PDB file of C-alpha atoms in Angstrom:
ATOM      1  CA  MET A   1     -61.926 -78.796 103.556  1.00  0.00           C
ATOM      2  CA  GLY A   2     -59.927 -76.594 102.056  1.00  0.00           C
ATOM      3  CA  PHE A   3     -58.420 -75.522  98.421  1.00  0.00           C
ATOM      4  CA  ASP A   4     -54.783 -76.941  97.777  1.00  0.00           C
ATOM      5  CA  LEU A   5     -53.297 -74.421  95.505  1.00  0.00           C
ATOM      6  CA  ARG A   6     -50.660 -76.226  95.163  1.00  0.00           C
ATOM      7  CA  ALA A   7     -52.345 -79.899  93.799  1.00  0.00           C
ATOM      8  CA  TYR A   8     -53.849 -77.386  91.494  1.00  0.00           C
ATOM      9  CA  ARG A   9     -51.075 -75.638  89.748  1.00  0.00           C
ATOM     10  CA  GLU A  10     -49.712 -79.356  89.626  1.00  0.00           C
ATOM     11  CA  ALA A  11     -52.845 -80.625  88.237  1.00  0.00           C
ATOM     12  CA  LEU A  12     -53.218 -78.194  85.243  1.00  0.00           C
ATOM     13  CA  GLY A  13     -49.937 -79.038  84.578  1.00  0.00           C
ATOM     14  CA  SER A  14     -50.973 -81.813  83.436  1.00  0.00           C
ATOM     15  CA  PHE A  15     -52.786 -79.767  80.090  1.00  0.00           C
ATOM     16  CA  PRO A  16     -49.486 -79.014  77.499  1.00  0.00           C
ATOM     17  CA  THR A  17     -49.105 -76.095  76.351  1.00  0.00           C
ATOM     18  CA  GLY A  18     -47.025 -74.447  73.839  1.00  0.00           C
ATOM     19  CA  VAL A  19     -44.669 -72.369  75.032  1.00  0.00           C
ATOM     20  CA  ALA A  20     -44.289 -68.301  73.680  1.00  0.00           C
ATOM     21  CA  VAL A  21     -42.313 -65.210  74.691  1.00  0.00           C
ATOM     22  CA  VAL A  22     -44.120 -61.625  73.880  1.00  0.00           C
ATOM     23  CA  THR A  23     -42.383 -58.065  73.340  1.00  0.00           C
ATOM     24  CA  ALA A  24     -43.414 -54.862  74.009  1.00  0.00           C
ATOM     25  CA  ALA A  25     -41.203 -51.826  74.041  1.00  0.00           C
ATOM     26  CA  GLY A  26     -39.770 -50.106  76.987  1.00  0.00           C
ATOM     27  CA  ALA A  27     -38.529 -47.245  78.872  1.00  0.00           C
ATOM     28  CA  GLY A  28     -35.601 -47.039  76.550  1.00  0.00           C
ATOM     29  CA  ALA A  29     -35.725 -50.708  75.534  1.00  0.00           C
ATOM     30  CA  HIS A  30     -37.375 -53.548  74.471  1.00  0.00           C
ATOM     31  CA  VAL A  31     -38.224 -56.269  76.760  1.00  0.00           C
ATOM     32  CA  GLY A  32     -39.901 -60.022  76.999  1.00  0.00           C
ATOM     33  CA  ILE A  33     -41.772 -62.242  79.008  1.00  0.00           C
ATOM     34  CA  THR A  34     -41.822 -66.090  78.050  1.00  0.00           C
ATOM     35  CA  VAL A  35     -45.832 -67.317  78.793  1.00  0.00           C
ATOM     36  CA  ASN A  36     -47.691 -70.925  78.334  1.00  0.00           C
ATOM     37  CA  SER A  37     -51.352 -68.377  78.217  1.00  0.00           C
ATOM     38  CA  PHE A  38     -50.817 -67.906  74.800  1.00  0.00           C
ATOM     39  CA  THR A  39     -54.297 -68.876  72.801  1.00  0.00           C
ATOM     40  CA  SER A  40     -56.692 -67.642  69.753  1.00  0.00           C
ATOM     41  CA  VAL A  41     -59.799 -66.003  70.000  1.00  0.00           C
ATOM     42  CA  SER A  42     -61.015 -65.147  66.764  1.00  0.00           C
ATOM     43  CA  LEU A  43     -60.329 -65.316  63.554  1.00  0.00           C
ATOM     44  CA  ASP A  44     -62.782 -62.883  62.116  1.00  0.00           C
ATOM     45  CA  PRO A  45     -61.802 -60.206  63.739  1.00  0.00           C
ATOM     46  CA  PRO A  46     -58.345 -61.537  64.556  1.00  0.00           C
ATOM     47  CA  LEU A  47     -57.691 -61.743  68.063  1.00  0.00           C
ATOM     48  CA  VAL A  48     -55.780 -63.773  70.622  1.00  0.00           C
ATOM     49  CA  LEU A  49     -54.848 -63.396  73.981  1.00  0.00           C
ATOM     50  CA  TRP A  50     -52.496 -64.419  76.855  1.00  0.00           C
ATOM     51  CA  CYS A  51     -51.946 -64.060  80.506  1.00  0.00           C
ATOM     52  CA  MET A  52     -49.724 -62.313  83.079  1.00  0.00           C
ATOM     53  CA  ASP A  53     -49.324 -62.776  86.702  1.00  0.00           C
ATOM     54  CA  ARG A  54     -50.058 -58.960  88.320  1.00  0.00           C
ATOM     55  CA  LYS A  55     -46.694 -59.459  90.699  1.00  0.00           C
ATOM     56  CA  SER A  56     -44.562 -59.577  88.256  1.00  0.00           C
ATOM     57  CA  GLY A  57     -42.883 -56.478  87.601  1.00  0.00           C
ATOM     58  CA  ARG A  58     -42.949 -56.683  84.000  1.00  0.00           C
ATOM     59  CA  HIS A  59     -46.638 -55.477  84.481  1.00  0.00           C
ATOM     60  CA  ASP A  60     -47.330 -52.963  84.241  1.00  0.00           C
ATOM     61  CA  LEU A  61     -44.983 -51.801  80.735  1.00  0.00           C
ATOM     62  CA  PHE A  62     -47.245 -55.382  79.618  1.00  0.00           C
ATOM     63  CA  SER A  63     -50.230 -54.508  80.129  1.00  0.00           C
ATOM     64  CA  LYS A  64     -50.229 -50.843  78.892  1.00  0.00           C
ATOM     65  CA  ALA A  65     -48.353 -51.084  76.121  1.00  0.00           C
ATOM     66  CA  PRO A  66     -49.911 -49.778  72.742  1.00  0.00           C
ATOM     67  CA  ALA A  67     -48.848 -53.072  71.260  1.00  0.00           C
ATOM     68  CA  PHE A  68     -47.175 -56.735  71.522  1.00  0.00           C
ATOM     69  CA  THR A  69     -45.620 -58.925  69.399  1.00  0.00           C
ATOM     70  CA  VAL A  70     -46.544 -62.780  70.280  1.00  0.00           C
ATOM     71  CA  ASN A  71     -43.167 -65.259  69.392  1.00  0.00           C
ATOM     72  CA  ILE A  72     -43.985 -68.906  69.503  1.00  0.00           C
ATOM     73  CA  LEU A  73     -41.059 -70.812  70.366  1.00  0.00           C
ATOM     74  CA  GLY A  74     -39.078 -73.869  68.803  1.00  0.00           C
ATOM     75  CA  THR A  75     -36.850 -76.601  70.525  1.00  0.00           C
ATOM     76  CA  GLU A  76     -34.357 -73.802  70.462  1.00  0.00           C
ATOM     77  CA  HIS A  77     -35.019 -71.653  72.138  1.00  0.00           C
ATOM     78  CA  LYS A  78     -35.819 -73.407  75.126  1.00  0.00           C
ATOM     79  CA  ARG A  79     -32.650 -71.025  76.602  1.00  0.00           C
ATOM     80  CA  VAL A  80     -34.309 -67.680  76.068  1.00  0.00           C
ATOM     81  CA  SER A  81     -37.661 -69.486  76.861  1.00  0.00           C
ATOM     82  CA  ALA A  82     -36.593 -69.686  80.932  1.00  0.00           C
ATOM     83  CA  ARG A  83     -33.994 -66.726  80.825  1.00  0.00           C
ATOM     84  CA  LEU A  84     -37.049 -64.663  80.281  1.00  0.00           C
ATOM     85  CA  SER A  85     -39.417 -65.567  82.440  1.00  0.00           C
ATOM     86  CA  ARG A  86     -37.718 -65.950  85.353  1.00  0.00           C
ATOM     87  CA  ALA A  87     -38.244 -62.521  87.722  1.00  0.00           C
ATOM     88  CA  GLY A  88     -36.530 -60.036  87.232  1.00  0.00           C
ATOM     89  CA  GLU A  89     -34.545 -61.195  83.690  1.00  0.00           C
ATOM     90  CA  HIS A  90     -36.549 -59.046  80.502  1.00  0.00           C
ATOM     91  CA  SER A  91     -33.854 -57.782  78.422  1.00  0.00           C
ATOM     92  CA  LEU A  92     -34.057 -59.042  75.847  1.00  0.00           C
ATOM     93  CA  ASP A  93     -29.726 -58.802  74.924  1.00  0.00           C
ATOM     94  CA  GLY A  94     -28.043 -60.834  72.998  1.00  0.00           C
ATOM     95  CA  ILE A  95     -31.035 -62.587  71.045  1.00  0.00           C
ATOM     96  CA  ASP A  96     -31.804 -62.845  68.143  1.00  0.00           C
ATOM     97  CA  LEU A  97     -33.769 -60.169  66.901  1.00  0.00           C
ATOM     98  CA  VAL A  98     -35.897 -59.472  63.796  1.00  0.00           C
ATOM     99  CA  LYS A  99     -37.668 -55.739  63.318  1.00  0.00           C
ATOM    100  CA  THR A 100     -41.378 -56.082  63.107  1.00  0.00           C
ATOM    101  CA  GLU A 101     -43.484 -52.796  61.679  1.00  0.00           C
ATOM    102  CA  LEU A 102     -45.286 -52.099  65.487  1.00  0.00           C
ATOM    103  CA  GLY A 103     -41.950 -51.888  66.775  1.00  0.00           C
ATOM    104  CA  PRO A 104     -41.695 -54.524  69.841  1.00  0.00           C
ATOM    105  CA  PRO A 105     -38.917 -56.836  67.664  1.00  0.00           C
ATOM    106  CA  GLY A 106     -40.173 -60.555  66.839  1.00  0.00           C
ATOM    107  CA  LEU A 107     -37.898 -63.381  67.974  1.00  0.00           C
ATOM    108  CA  ALA A 108     -35.298 -64.806  64.954  1.00  0.00           C
ATOM    109  CA  ASP A 109     -36.756 -68.351  63.698  1.00  0.00           C
ATOM    110  CA  SER A 110     -40.148 -68.926  65.533  1.00  0.00           C
ATOM    111  CA  LEU A 111     -41.898 -71.019  64.232  1.00  0.00           C
ATOM    112  CA  ALA A 112     -45.271 -68.145  64.295  1.00  0.00           C
ATOM    113  CA  ILE A 113     -45.016 -64.245  64.847  1.00  0.00           C
ATOM    114  CA  PHE A 114     -47.713 -62.599  65.821  1.00  0.00           C
ATOM    115  CA  GLU A 115     -47.440 -58.455  65.755  1.00  0.00           C
ATOM    116  CA  CYS A 116     -50.895 -56.696  67.585  1.00  0.00           C
ATOM    117  CA  THR A 117     -52.288 -53.857  68.667  1.00  0.00           C
ATOM    118  CA  THR A 118     -53.364 -54.026  72.140  1.00  0.00           C
ATOM    119  CA  GLU A 119     -57.628 -54.465  72.469  1.00  0.00           C
ATOM    120  CA  ARG A 120     -57.992 -54.486  75.490  1.00  0.00           C
ATOM    121  CA  THR A 121     -57.383 -55.716  79.410  1.00  0.00           C
ATOM    122  CA  LEU A 122     -59.426 -57.081  81.484  1.00  0.00           C
ATOM    123  CA  ASP A 123     -58.656 -57.699  85.226  1.00  0.00           C
ATOM    124  CA  ALA A 124     -59.220 -62.060  86.287  1.00  0.00           C
ATOM    125  CA  GLY A 125     -58.080 -63.300  89.728  1.00  0.00           C
ATOM    126  CA  ASP A 126     -54.493 -62.578  89.944  1.00  0.00           C
ATOM    127  CA  HIS A 127     -53.830 -62.429  86.235  1.00  0.00           C
ATOM    128  CA  THR A 128     -54.617 -59.839  83.850  1.00  0.00           C
ATOM    129  CA  ILE A 129     -55.756 -61.156  79.882  1.00  0.00           C
ATOM    130  CA  LEU A 130     -54.389 -58.902  77.564  1.00  0.00           C
ATOM    131  CA  LEU A 131     -56.663 -59.608  74.451  1.00  0.00           C
ATOM    132  CA  GLY A 132     -54.525 -58.563  71.168  1.00  0.00           C
ATOM    133  CA  ARG A 133     -55.847 -57.307  67.623  1.00  0.00           C
ATOM    134  CA  VAL A 134     -53.334 -59.037  65.107  1.00  0.00           C
ATOM    135  CA  LEU A 135     -52.144 -56.874  61.995  1.00  0.00           C
ATOM    136  CA  ARG A 136     -49.600 -58.598  60.914  1.00  0.00           C
ATOM    137  CA  PHE A 137     -48.251 -62.642  61.707  1.00  0.00           C
ATOM    138  CA  SER A 138     -45.436 -64.807  59.202  1.00  0.00           C
ATOM    139  CA  ARG A 139     -43.741 -67.761  60.323  1.00  0.00           C
ATOM    140  CA  PRO A 140     -40.392 -67.856  59.693  1.00  0.00           C
ATOM    141  CA  GLY A 141     -38.952 -70.840  61.686  1.00  0.00           C
ATOM    142  CA  LEU A 142     -39.686 -74.688  61.093  1.00  0.00           C
ATOM    143  CA  SER A 143     -37.755 -76.757  63.737  1.00  0.00           C
ATOM    144  CA  ALA A 144     -40.776 -78.934  66.289  1.00  0.00           C
ATOM    145  CA  PRO A 145     -42.576 -76.599  69.150  1.00  0.00           C
ATOM    146  CA  LEU A 146     -41.106 -76.081  72.846  1.00  0.00           C
ATOM    147  CA  VAL A 147     -44.057 -77.179  74.526  1.00  0.00           C
ATOM    148  CA  TYR A 148     -44.056 -77.094  78.608  1.00  0.00           C
ATOM    149  CA  PHE A 149     -45.888 -80.623  80.717  1.00  0.00           C
ATOM    150  CA  SER A 150     -45.907 -80.970  84.318  1.00  0.00           C
ATOM    151  CA  GLY A 151     -43.658 -78.490  84.668  1.00  0.00           C
ATOM    152  CA  LYS A 152     -40.636 -79.523  82.843  1.00  0.00           C
ATOM    153  CA  TYR A 153     -39.972 -78.420  78.305  1.00  0.00           C
ATOM    154  CA  SER A 154     -40.823 -80.972  76.081  1.00  0.00           C
ATOM    155  CA  ALA A 155     -40.979 -81.624  72.291  1.00  0.00           C
ATOM    156  CA  LEU A 156     -43.734 -82.611  69.594  1.00  0.00           C
ATOM    157  CA  ALA A 157     -41.779 -84.958  66.857  1.00  0.00           C
ATOM    158  CA  GLN A 158     -42.347 -83.100  63.985  1.00  0.00           C
ATOM    159  CA  PRO A 159     -44.555 -83.946  61.524  1.00  0.00           C
ATOM    160  CA  SER A 160     -43.202 -86.566  58.206  1.00  0.00           C
ATOM    161  CA  GLU A 161     -44.706 -85.239  55.051  1.00  0.00           C
TER     162      GLU A 161
END
């Protein structure tokens, strides 16, 4: 009995995830990639991780970068997320950005921005796990979070106060 990879992927899609864009410094320009594999690892020290497909054309740049910035997206970032999820689409041109101390920019109005140094990379099947130490963070945005569920973008309602 074979393992049905398509059915497996669809089953994984049953778990709603937040959506983030990770940025890094490229050759002469900053680049970004959309991910839904972001998670907190440790509070002390402050560590986060995200995963990247080794077949991505951006893999080497991100896996060798000394620093990266994770941007948690709100619903207003849906087009940016879709654009940076496509192969070959990695330029941040035309995207409203904010400067960071480490270099890789933040996306303006992100729900949260985490500036990280690359702590470690780990091979994991067809992906690389990038572990980052959070040096600074901010929470500039106030919108509802962008969510990915069952192959589609969605949003959560903001809690009322």
